[in-house]
CSV table of C-alpha atoms in Angstrom, one decimal:
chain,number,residue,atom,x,y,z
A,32,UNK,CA,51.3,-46.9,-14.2
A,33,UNK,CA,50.0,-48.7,-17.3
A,34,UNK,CA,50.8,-52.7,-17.4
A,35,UNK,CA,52.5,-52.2,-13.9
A,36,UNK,CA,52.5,-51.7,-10.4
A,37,UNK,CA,54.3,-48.5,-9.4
A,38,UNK,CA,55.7,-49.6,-6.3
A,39,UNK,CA,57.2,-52.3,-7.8
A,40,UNK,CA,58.5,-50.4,-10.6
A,41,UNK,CA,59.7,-48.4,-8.0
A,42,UNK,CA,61.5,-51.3,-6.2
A,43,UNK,CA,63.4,-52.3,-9.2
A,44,UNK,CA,64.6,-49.2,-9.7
A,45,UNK,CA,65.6,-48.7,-6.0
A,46,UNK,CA,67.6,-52.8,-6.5
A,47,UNK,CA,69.2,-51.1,-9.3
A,48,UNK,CA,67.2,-53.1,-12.0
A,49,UNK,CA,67.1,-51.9,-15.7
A,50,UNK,CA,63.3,-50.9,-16.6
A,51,UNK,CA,62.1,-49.9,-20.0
A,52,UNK,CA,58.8,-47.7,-20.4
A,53,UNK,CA,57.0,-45.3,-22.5
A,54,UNK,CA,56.0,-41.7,-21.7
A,55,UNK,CA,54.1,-39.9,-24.5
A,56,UNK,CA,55.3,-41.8,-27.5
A,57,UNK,CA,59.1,-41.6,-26.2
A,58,UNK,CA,60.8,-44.8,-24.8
A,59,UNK,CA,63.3,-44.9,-21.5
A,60,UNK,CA,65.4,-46.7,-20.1
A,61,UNK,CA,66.7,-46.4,-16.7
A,62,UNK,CA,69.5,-48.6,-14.0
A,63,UNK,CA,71.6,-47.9,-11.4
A,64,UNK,CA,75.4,-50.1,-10.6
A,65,UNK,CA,78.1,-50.0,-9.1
A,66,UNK,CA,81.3,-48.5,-10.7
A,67,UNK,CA,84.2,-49.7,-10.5
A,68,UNK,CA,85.6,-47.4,-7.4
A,69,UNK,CA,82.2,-48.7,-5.8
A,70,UNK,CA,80.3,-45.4,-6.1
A,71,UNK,CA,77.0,-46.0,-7.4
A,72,UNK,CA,75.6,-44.7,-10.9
A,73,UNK,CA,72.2,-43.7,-11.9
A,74,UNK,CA,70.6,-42.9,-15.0
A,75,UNK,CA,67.8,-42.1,-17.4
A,76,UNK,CA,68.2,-42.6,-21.0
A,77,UNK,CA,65.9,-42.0,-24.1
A,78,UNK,CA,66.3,-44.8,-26.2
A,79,UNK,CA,63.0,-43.8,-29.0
A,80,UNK,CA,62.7,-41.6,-30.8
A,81,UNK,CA,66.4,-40.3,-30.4
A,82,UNK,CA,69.3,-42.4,-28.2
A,83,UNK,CA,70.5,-40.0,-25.4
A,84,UNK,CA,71.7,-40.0,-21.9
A,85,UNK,CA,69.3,-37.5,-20.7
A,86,UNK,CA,70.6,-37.5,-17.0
A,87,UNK,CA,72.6,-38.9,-14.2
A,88,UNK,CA,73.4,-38.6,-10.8
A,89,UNK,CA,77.0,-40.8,-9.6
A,90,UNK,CA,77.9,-40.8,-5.6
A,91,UNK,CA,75.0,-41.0,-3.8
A,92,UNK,CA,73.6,-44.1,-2.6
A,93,UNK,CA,70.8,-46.2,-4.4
A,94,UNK,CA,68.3,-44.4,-2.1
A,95,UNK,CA,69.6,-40.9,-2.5
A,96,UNK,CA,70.0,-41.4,-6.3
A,97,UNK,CA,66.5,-43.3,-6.5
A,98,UNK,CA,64.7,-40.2,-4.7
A,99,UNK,CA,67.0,-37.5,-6.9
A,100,UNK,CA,65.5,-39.0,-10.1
A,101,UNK,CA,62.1,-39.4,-8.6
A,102,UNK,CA,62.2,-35.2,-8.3
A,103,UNK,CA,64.0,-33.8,-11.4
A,104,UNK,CA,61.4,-32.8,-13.6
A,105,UNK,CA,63.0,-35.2,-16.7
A,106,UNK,CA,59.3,-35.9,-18.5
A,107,UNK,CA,58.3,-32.8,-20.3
A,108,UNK,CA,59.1,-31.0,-17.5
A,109,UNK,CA,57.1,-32.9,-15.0
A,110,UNK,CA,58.2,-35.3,-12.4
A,111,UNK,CA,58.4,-39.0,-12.2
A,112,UNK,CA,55.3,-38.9,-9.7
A,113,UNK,CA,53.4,-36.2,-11.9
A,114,UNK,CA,53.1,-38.4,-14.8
A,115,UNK,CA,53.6,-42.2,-13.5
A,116,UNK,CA,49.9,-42.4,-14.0
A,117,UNK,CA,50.6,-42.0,-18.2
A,118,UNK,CA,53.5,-44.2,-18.2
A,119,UNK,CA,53.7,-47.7,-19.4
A,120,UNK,CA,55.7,-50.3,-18.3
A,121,UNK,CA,57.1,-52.4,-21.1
A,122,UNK,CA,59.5,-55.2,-20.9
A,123,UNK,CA,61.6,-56.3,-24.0
């Protein structure tokens, strides 16, 4: 991960934390919370060059979510781990 450890980007994303970073010239966003009926909520959004919600996963705990978005292919088809090398860690 460029400008950032990964296992600590990792643990802010497992504590729910919102992290921005850039992945081939497109920016992300991604945080998990509590809902109001105390499930917890997870997801990736593209904020540049479009504004999307480009996935989600509601229910499962912050582990189960965190290792859900850690396999979906969401990055050109690649995984979180098969491209975390290219990413950039930004903070705004």
């Amino acid at each position: 991960m460029i400008n950032g450890n990964v296992d600590e980007f990792i643990e802010k994303l497992l504590d729910g934390e919102e992290v921005i970073y850039v992945y081939h010239g497109k920016k992300y966003f991604s945080q998990g919370y509590n809902l109001d009926d105390g499930t917890y909520y997870f997801e990736l959004q593209q904020w540049e060059p479009t504004a999307s919600v480009l996935w989600s996963v509601k229910g499962l705990d912050r582990p189960a979510s965190l290792d859900a978005f850690l396999k979906e292919p969401l990055f050109d088809g690649k995984t979180f781990w098969e491209c975390e090398k290219e990413m950039e860690w930004v903070d705004e």
